[in-house]
PDB file of C-alpha atoms (C1' of nucleotides) in Angstrom:
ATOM      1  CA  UNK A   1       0.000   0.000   0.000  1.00  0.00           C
ATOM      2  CA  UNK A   2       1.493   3.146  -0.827  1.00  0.00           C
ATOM      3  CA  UNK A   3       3.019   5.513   1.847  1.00  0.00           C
ATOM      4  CA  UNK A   4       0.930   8.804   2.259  1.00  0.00           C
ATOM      5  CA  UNK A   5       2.498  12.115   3.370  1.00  0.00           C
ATOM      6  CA  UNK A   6       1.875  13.034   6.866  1.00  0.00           C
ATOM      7  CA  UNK A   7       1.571  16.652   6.025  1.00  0.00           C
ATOM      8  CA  UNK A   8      -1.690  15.947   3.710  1.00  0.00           C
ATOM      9  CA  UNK A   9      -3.331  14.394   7.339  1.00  0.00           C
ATOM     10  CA  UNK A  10      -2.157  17.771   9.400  1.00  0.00           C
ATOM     11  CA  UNK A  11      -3.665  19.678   5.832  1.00  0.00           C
ATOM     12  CA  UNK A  12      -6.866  17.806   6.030  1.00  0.00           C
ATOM     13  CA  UNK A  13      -7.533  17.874   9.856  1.00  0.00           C
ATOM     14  CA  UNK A  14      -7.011  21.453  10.110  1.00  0.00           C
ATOM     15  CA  UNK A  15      -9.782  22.029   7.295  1.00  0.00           C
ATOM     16  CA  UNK A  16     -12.072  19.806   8.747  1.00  0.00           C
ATOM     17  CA  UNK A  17     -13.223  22.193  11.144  1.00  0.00           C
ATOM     18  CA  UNK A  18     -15.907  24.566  10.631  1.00  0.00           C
ATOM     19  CA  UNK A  19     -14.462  27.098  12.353  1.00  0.00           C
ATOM     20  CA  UNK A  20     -11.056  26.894  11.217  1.00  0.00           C
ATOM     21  CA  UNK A  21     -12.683  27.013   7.423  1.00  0.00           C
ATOM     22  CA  UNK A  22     -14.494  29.900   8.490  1.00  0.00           C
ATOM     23  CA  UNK A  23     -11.263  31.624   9.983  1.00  0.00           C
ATOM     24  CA  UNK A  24      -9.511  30.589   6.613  1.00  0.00           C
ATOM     25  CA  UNK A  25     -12.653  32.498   4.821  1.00  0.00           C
ATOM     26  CA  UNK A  26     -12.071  35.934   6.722  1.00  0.00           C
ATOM     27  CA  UNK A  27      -8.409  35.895   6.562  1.00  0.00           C
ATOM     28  CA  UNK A  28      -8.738  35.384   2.770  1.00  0.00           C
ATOM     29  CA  UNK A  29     -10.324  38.539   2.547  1.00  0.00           C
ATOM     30  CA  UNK A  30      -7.763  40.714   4.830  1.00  0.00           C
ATOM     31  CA  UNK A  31      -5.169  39.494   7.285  1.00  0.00           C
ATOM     32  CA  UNK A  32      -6.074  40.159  11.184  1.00  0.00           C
ATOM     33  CA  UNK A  33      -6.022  40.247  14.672  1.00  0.00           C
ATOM     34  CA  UNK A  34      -6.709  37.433  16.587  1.00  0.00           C
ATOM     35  CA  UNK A  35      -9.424  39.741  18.573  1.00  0.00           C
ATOM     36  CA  UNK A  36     -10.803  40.212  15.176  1.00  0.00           C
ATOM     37  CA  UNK A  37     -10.913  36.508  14.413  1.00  0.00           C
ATOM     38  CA  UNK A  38     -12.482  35.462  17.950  1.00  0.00           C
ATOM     39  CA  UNK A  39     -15.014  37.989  17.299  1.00  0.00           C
ATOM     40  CA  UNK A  40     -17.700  36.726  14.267  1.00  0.00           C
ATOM     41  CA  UNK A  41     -17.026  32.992  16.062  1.00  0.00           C
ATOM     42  CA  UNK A  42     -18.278  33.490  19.008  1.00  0.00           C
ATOM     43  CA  UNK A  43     -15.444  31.559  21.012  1.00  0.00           C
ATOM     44  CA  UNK A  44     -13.283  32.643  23.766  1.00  0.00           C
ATOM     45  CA  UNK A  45      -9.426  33.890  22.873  1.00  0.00           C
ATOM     46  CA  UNK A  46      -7.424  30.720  24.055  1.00  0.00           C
ATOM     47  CA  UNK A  47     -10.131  28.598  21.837  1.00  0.00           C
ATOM     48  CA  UNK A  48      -9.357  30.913  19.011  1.00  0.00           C
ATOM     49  CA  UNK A  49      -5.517  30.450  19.663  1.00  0.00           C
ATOM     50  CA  UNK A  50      -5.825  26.602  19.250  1.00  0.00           C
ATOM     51  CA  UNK A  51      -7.076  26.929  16.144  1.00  0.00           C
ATOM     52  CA  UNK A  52      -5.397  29.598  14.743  1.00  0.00           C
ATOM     53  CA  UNK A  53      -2.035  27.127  16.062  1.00  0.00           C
ATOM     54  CA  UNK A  54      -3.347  24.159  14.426  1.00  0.00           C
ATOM     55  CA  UNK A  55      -3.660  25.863  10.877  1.00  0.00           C
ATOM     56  CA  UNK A  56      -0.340  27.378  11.763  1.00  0.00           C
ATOM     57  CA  UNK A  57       1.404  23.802  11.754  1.00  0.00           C
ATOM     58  CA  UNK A  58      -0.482  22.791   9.223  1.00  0.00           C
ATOM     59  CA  UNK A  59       1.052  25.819   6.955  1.00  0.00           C
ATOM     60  CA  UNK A  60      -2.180  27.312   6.249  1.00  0.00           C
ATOM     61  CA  UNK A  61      -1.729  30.556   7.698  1.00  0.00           C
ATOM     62  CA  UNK A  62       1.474  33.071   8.896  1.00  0.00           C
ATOM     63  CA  UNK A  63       1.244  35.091  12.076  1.00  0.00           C
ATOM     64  CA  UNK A  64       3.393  38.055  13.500  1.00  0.00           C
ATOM     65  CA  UNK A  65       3.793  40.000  16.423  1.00  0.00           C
ATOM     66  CA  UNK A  66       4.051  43.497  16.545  1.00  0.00           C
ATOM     67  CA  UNK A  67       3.810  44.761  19.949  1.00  0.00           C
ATOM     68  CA  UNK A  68       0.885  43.369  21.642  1.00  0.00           C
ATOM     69  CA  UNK A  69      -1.220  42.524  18.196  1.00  0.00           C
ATOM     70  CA  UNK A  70      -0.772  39.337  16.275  1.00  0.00           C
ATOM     71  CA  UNK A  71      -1.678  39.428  12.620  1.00  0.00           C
ATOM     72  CA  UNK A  72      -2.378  36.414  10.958  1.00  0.00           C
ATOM     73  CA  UNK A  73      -2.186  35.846   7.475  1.00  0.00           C
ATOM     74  CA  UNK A  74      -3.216  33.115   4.739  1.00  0.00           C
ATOM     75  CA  UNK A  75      -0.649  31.312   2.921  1.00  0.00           C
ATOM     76  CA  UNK A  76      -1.999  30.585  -0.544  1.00  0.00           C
ATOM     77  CA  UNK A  77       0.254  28.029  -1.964  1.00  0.00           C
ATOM     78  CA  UNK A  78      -0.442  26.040   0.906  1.00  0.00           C
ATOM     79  CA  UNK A  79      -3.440  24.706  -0.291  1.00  0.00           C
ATOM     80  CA  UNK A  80      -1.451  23.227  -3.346  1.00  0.00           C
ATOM     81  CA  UNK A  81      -0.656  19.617  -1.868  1.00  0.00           C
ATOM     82  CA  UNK A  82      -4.572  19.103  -0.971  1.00  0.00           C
ATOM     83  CA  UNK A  83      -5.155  20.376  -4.686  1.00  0.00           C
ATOM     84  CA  UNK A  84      -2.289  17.555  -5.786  1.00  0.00           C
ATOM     85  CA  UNK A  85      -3.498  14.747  -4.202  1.00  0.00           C
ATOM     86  CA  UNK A  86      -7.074  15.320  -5.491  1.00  0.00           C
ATOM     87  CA  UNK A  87      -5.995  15.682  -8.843  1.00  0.00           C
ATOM     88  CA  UNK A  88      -4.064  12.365  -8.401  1.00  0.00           C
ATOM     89  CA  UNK A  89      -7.346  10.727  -7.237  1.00  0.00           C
ATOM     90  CA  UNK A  90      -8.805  12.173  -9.890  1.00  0.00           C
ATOM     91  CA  UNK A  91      -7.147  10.572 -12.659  1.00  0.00           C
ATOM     92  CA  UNK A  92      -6.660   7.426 -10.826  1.00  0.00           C
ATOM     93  CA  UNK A  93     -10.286   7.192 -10.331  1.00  0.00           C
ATOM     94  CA  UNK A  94     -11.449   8.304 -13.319  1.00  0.00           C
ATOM     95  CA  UNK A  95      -9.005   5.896 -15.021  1.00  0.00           C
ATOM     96  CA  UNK A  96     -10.802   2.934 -13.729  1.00  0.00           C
ATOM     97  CA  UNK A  97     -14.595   4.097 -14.161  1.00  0.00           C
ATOM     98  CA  UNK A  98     -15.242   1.697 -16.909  1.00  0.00           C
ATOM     99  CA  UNK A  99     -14.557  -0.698 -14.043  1.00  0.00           C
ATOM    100  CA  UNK A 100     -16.702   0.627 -11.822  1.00  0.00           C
ATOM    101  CA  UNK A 101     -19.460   1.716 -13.393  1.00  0.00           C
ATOM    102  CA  UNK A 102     -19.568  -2.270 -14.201  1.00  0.00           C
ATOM    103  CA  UNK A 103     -19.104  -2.944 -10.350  1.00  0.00           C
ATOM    104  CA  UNK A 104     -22.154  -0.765  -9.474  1.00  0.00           C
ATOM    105  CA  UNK A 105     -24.141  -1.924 -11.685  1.00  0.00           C
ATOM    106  CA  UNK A 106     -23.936  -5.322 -10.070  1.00  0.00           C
ATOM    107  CA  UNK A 107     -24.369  -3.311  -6.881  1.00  0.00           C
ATOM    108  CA  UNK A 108     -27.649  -1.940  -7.512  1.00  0.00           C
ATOM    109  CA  UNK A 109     -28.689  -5.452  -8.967  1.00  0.00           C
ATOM    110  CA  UNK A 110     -27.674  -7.233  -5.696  1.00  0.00           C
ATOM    111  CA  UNK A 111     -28.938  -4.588  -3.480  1.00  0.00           C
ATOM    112  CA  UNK A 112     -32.397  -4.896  -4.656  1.00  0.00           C
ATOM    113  CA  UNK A 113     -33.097  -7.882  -2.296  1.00  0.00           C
TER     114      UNK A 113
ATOM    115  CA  UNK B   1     -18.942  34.855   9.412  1.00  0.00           C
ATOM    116  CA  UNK B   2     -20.072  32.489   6.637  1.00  0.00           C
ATOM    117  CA  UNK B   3     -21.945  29.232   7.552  1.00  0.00           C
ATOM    118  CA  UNK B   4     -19.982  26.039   6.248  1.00  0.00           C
ATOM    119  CA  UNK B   5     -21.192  23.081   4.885  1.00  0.00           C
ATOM    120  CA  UNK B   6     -21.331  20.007   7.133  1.00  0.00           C
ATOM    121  CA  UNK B   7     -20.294  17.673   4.671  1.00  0.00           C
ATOM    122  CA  UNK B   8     -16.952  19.062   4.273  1.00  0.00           C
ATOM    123  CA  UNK B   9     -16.410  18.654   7.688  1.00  0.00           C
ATOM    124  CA  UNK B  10     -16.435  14.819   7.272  1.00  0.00           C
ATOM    125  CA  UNK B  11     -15.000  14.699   4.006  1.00  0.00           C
ATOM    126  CA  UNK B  12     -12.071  16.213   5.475  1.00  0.00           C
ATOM    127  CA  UNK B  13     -12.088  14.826   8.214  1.00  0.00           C
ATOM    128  CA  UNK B  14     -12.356  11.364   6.744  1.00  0.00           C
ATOM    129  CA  UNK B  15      -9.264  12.540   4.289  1.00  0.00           C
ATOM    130  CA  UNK B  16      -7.062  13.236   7.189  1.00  0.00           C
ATOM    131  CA  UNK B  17      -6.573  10.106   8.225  1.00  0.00           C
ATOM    132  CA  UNK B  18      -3.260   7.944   6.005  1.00  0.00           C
ATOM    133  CA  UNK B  19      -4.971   4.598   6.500  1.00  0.00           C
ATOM    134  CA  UNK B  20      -8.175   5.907   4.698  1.00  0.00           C
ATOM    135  CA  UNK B  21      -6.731   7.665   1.799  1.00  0.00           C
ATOM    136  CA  UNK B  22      -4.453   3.911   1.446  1.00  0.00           C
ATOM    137  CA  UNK B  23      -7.742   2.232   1.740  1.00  0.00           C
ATOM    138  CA  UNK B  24      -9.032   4.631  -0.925  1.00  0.00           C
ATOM    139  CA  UNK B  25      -6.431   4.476  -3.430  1.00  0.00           C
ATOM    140  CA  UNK B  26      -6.700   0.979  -3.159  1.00  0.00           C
ATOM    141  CA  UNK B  27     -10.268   0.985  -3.721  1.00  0.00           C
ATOM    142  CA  UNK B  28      -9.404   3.433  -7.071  1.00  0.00           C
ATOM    143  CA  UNK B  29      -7.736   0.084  -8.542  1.00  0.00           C
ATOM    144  CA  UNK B  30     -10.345  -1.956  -7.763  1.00  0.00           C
ATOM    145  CA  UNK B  31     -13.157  -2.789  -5.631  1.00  0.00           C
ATOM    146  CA  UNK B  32     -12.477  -4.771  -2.668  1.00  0.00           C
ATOM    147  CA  UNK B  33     -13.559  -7.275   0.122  1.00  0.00           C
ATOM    148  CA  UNK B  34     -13.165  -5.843   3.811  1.00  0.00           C
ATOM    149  CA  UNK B  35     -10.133  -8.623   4.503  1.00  0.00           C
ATOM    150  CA  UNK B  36      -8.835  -7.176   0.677  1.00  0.00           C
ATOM    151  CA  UNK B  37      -8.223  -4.147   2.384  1.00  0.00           C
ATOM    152  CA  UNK B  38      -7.399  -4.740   5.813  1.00  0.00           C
ATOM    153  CA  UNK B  39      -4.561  -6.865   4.822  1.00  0.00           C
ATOM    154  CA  UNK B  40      -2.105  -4.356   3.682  1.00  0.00           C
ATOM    155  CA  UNK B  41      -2.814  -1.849   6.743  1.00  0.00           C
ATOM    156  CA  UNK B  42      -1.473  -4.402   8.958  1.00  0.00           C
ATOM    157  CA  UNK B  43      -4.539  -3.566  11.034  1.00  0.00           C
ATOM    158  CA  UNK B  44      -7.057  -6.198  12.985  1.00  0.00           C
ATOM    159  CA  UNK B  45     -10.933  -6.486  11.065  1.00  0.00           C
ATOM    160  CA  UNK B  46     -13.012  -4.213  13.274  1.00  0.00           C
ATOM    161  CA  UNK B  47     -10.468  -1.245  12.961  1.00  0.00           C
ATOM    162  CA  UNK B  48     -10.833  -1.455   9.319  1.00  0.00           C
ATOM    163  CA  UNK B  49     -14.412  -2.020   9.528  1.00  0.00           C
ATOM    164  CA  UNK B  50     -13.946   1.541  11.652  1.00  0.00           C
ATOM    165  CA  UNK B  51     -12.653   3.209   8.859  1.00  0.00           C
ATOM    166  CA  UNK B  52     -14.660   2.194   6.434  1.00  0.00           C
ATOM    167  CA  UNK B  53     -17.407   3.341   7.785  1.00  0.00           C
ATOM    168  CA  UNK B  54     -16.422   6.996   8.363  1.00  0.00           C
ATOM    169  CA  UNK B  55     -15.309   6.485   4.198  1.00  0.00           C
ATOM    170  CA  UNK B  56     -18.919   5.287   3.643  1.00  0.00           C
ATOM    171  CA  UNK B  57     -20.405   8.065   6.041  1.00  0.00           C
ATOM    172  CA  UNK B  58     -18.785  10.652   4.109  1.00  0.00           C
ATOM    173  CA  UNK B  59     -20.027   9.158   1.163  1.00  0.00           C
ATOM    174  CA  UNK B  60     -16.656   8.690  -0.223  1.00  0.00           C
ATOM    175  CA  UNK B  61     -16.963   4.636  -0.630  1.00  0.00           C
ATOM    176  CA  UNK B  62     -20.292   2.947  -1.074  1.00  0.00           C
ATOM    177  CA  UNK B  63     -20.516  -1.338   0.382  1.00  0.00           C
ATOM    178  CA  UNK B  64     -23.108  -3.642  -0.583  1.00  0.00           C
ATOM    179  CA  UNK B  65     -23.103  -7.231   1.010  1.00  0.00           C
ATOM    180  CA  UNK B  66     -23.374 -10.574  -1.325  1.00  0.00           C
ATOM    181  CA  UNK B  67     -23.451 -13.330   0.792  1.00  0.00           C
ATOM    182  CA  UNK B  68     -21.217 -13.386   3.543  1.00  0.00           C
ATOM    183  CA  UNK B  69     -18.470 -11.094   1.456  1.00  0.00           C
ATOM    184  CA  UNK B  70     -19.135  -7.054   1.579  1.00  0.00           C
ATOM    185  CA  UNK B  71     -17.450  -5.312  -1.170  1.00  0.00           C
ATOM    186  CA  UNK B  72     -16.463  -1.652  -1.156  1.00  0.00           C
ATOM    187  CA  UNK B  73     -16.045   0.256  -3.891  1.00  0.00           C
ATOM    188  CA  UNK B  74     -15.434   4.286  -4.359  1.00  0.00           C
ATOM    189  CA  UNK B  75     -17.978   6.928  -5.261  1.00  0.00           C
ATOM    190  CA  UNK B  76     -15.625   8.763  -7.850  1.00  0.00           C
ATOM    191  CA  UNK B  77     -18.167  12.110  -7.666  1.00  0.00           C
ATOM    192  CA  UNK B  78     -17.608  12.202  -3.334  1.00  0.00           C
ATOM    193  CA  UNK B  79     -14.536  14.368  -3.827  1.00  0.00           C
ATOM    194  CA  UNK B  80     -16.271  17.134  -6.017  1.00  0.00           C
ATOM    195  CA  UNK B  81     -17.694  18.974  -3.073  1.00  0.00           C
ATOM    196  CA  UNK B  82     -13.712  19.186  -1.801  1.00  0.00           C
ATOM    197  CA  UNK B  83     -12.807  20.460  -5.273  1.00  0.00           C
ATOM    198  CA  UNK B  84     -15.498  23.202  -5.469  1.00  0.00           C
ATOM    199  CA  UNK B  85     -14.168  24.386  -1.822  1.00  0.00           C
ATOM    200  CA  UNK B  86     -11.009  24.377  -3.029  1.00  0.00           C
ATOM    201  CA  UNK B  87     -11.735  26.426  -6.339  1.00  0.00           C
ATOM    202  CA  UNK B  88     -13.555  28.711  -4.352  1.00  0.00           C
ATOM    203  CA  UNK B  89     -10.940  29.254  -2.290  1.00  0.00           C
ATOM    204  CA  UNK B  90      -8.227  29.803  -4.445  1.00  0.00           C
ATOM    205  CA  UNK B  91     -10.498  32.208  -6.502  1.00  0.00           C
ATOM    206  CA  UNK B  92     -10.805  34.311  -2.864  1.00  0.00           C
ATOM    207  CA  UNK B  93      -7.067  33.925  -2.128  1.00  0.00           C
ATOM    208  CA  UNK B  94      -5.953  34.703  -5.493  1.00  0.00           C
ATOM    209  CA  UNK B  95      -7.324  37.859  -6.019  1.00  0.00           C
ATOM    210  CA  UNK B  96      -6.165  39.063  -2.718  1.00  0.00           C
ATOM    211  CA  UNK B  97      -2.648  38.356  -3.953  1.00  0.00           C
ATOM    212  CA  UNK B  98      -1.616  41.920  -4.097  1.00  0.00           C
ATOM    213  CA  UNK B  99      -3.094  42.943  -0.919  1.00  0.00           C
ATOM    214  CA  UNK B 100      -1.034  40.031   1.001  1.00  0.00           C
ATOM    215  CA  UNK B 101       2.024  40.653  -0.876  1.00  0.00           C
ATOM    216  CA  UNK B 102       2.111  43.729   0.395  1.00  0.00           C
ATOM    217  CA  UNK B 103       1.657  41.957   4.059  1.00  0.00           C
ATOM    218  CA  UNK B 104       4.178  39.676   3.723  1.00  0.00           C
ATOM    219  CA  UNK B 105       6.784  42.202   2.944  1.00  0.00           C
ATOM    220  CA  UNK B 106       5.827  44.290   6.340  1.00  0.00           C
ATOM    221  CA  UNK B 107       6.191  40.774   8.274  1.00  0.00           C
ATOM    222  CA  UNK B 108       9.378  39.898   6.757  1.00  0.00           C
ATOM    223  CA  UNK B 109      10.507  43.035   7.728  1.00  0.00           C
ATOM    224  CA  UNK B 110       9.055  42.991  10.981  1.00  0.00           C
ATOM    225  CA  UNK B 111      10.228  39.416  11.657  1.00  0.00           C
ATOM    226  CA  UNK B 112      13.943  40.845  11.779  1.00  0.00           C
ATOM    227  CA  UNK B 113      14.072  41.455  15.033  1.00  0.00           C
TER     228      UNK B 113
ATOM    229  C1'  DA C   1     -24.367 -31.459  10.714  1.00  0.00           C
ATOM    230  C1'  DT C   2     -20.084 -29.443  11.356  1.00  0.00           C
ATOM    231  C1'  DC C   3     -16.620 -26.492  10.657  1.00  0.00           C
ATOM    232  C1'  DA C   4     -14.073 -22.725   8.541  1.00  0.00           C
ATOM    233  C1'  DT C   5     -14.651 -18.135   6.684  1.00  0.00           C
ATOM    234  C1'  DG C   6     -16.012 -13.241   6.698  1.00  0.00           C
ATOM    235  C1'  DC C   7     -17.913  -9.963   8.864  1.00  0.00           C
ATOM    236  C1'  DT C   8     -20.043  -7.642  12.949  1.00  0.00           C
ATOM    237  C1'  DT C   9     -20.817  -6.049  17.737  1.00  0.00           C
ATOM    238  C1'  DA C  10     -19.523  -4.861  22.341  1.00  0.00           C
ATOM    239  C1'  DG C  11     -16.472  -2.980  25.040  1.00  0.00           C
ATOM    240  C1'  DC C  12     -11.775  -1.662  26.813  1.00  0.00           C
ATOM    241  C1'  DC C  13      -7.656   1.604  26.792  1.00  0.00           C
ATOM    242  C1'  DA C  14      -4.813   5.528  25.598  1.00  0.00           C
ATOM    243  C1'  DT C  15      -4.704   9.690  23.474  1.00  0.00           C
ATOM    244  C1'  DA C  16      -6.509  13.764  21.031  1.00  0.00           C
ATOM    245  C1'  DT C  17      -9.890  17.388  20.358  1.00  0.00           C
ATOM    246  C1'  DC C  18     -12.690  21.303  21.492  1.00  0.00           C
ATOM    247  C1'  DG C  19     -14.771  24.082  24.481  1.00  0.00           C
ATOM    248  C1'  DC C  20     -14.142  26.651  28.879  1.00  0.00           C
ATOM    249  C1'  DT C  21     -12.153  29.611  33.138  1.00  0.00           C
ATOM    250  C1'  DA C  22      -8.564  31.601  35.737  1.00  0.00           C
ATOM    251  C1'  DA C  23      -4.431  33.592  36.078  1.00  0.00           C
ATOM    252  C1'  DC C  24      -0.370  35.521  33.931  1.00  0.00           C
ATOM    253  C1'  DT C  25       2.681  38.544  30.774  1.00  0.00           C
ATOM    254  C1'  DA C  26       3.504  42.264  27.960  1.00  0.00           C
ATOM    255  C1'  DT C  27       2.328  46.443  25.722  1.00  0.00           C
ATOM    256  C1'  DT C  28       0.104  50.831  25.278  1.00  0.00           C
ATOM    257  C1'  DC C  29      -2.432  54.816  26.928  1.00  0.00           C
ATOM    258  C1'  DA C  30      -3.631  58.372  30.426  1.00  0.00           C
TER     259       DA C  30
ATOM    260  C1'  DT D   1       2.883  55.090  37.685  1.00  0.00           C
ATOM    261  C1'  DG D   2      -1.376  52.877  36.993  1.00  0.00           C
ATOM    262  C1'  DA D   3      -4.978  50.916  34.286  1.00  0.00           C
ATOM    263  C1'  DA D   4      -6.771  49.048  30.171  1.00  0.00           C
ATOM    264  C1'  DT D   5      -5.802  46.078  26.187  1.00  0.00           C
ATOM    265  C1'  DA D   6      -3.992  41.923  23.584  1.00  0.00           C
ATOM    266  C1'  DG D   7      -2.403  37.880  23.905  1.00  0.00           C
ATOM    267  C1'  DT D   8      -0.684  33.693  26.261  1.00  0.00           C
ATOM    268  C1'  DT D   9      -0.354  29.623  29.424  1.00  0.00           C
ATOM    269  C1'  DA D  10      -2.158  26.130  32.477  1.00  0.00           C
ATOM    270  C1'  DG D  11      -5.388  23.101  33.303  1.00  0.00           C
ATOM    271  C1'  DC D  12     -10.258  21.174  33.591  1.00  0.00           C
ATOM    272  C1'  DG D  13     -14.225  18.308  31.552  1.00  0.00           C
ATOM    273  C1'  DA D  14     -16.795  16.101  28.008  1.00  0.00           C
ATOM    274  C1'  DT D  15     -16.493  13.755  23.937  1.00  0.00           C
ATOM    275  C1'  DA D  16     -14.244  11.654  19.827  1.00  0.00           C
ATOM    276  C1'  DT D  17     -10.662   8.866  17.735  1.00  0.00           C
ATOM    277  C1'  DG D  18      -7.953   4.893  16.719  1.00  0.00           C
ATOM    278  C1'  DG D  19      -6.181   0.830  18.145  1.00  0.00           C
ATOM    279  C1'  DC D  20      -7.191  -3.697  20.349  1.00  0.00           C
ATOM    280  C1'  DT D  21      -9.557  -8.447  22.095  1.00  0.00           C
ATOM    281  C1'  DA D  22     -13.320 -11.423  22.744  1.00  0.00           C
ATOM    282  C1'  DA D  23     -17.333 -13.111  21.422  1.00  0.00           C
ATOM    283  C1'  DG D  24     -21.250 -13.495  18.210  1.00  0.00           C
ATOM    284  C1'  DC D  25     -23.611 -14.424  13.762  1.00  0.00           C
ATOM    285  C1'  DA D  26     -24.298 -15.504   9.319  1.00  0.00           C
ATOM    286  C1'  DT D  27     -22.808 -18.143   5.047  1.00  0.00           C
ATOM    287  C1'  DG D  28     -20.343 -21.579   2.343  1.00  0.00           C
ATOM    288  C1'  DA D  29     -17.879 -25.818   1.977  1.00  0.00           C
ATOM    289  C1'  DT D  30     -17.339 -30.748   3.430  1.00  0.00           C
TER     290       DT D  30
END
DNA sequence: ATCATGCTTAGCCATATCGCTAACTATTCA
DNA sequence: TGAATAGTTAGCGATATGGCTAAGCATGAT
């Protein structure tokens, strides 16, 4: 079975979230605070930290201290491993939808029981 | 803030994990029998059975049962809802480019301390 | 009928996740 | 200097995750 880069499971946990997605969504539009970012979520600072840390390792986003006020940022390429691998699926699945479509046709036969 | 799709959520969240995208490249060759698939993960039946079922609850495999033998096969389309996110996204981030260029630069110059 | 096969369920354990509060540090403003 | 602001750290509690074993239940082969 073929070995699967670890940074594609810290990629995909961090945008599993709801929030985090949402986070992502604002700081596309303008970097910010992170008072600004606890704000439209509703959550308390040290939740908003935790996330904001976990799409931090996961390369999503850049953050900076000047003075007291941390600005976080988006990274844009970082999305370009997710975007990789799903093209890879892509082709790989697509490749073998003769196959399938075969398979599930049998599927939907059996299934009618 | 913007309201996000629950199905994401376990799309991604079923992505993050390296034993289900193995299992799902896998299933890309070919469809397979639960012991197909647990055998290369080197994990016990129930575990697999685990994952599977997150796959199938996030739509991203479908299983139909002939017999004693279930077979699991993937649902090539599951993955489109992950690729419109993702072109969405990069639309967003993209045409913010300037404006975070311009960011970057004041971090990397404020990072020099 | 019996036995092996393939899957399923129940339940245990360790760890991770996501929310919180409380208390602390560090900066800025008056 | 003193007080407000912005962030950080520590740690709690409930729940989820990912692995396992043991036992159960069908089905297929003998």
């Amino acid at each position: 079975m073929a070995k699967h880069d670890p940074d594609l499971s810290l990629l995909f946990h961090a945008l599993a979230d709801p929030t985090r997605r949402s986070i992502l969504t604002r700081l596309a539009e303008t970097p910010a605070r992170v008072t600004d970012l606890a704000g439209p979520t509703g959550l308390r600072l040290p939740t908003v930290m935790r996330h904001l840390s976990v799409l931090e390792q996961a390369g999503l986003i850049t953050t900076s201290k000047d003075g007291r006020i941390r600005t976080c940022a988006i990274v844009p390429q970082a999305l370009d491993p997710v975007r990789t691998w799903l093209d890879e699926q892509r082709a790989i699945w697509d490749a073998r939808l003769d196959r399938l479509d075969a398979f599930v046709m049998n599927v939907m036969k059996e299934s009618k029981e």
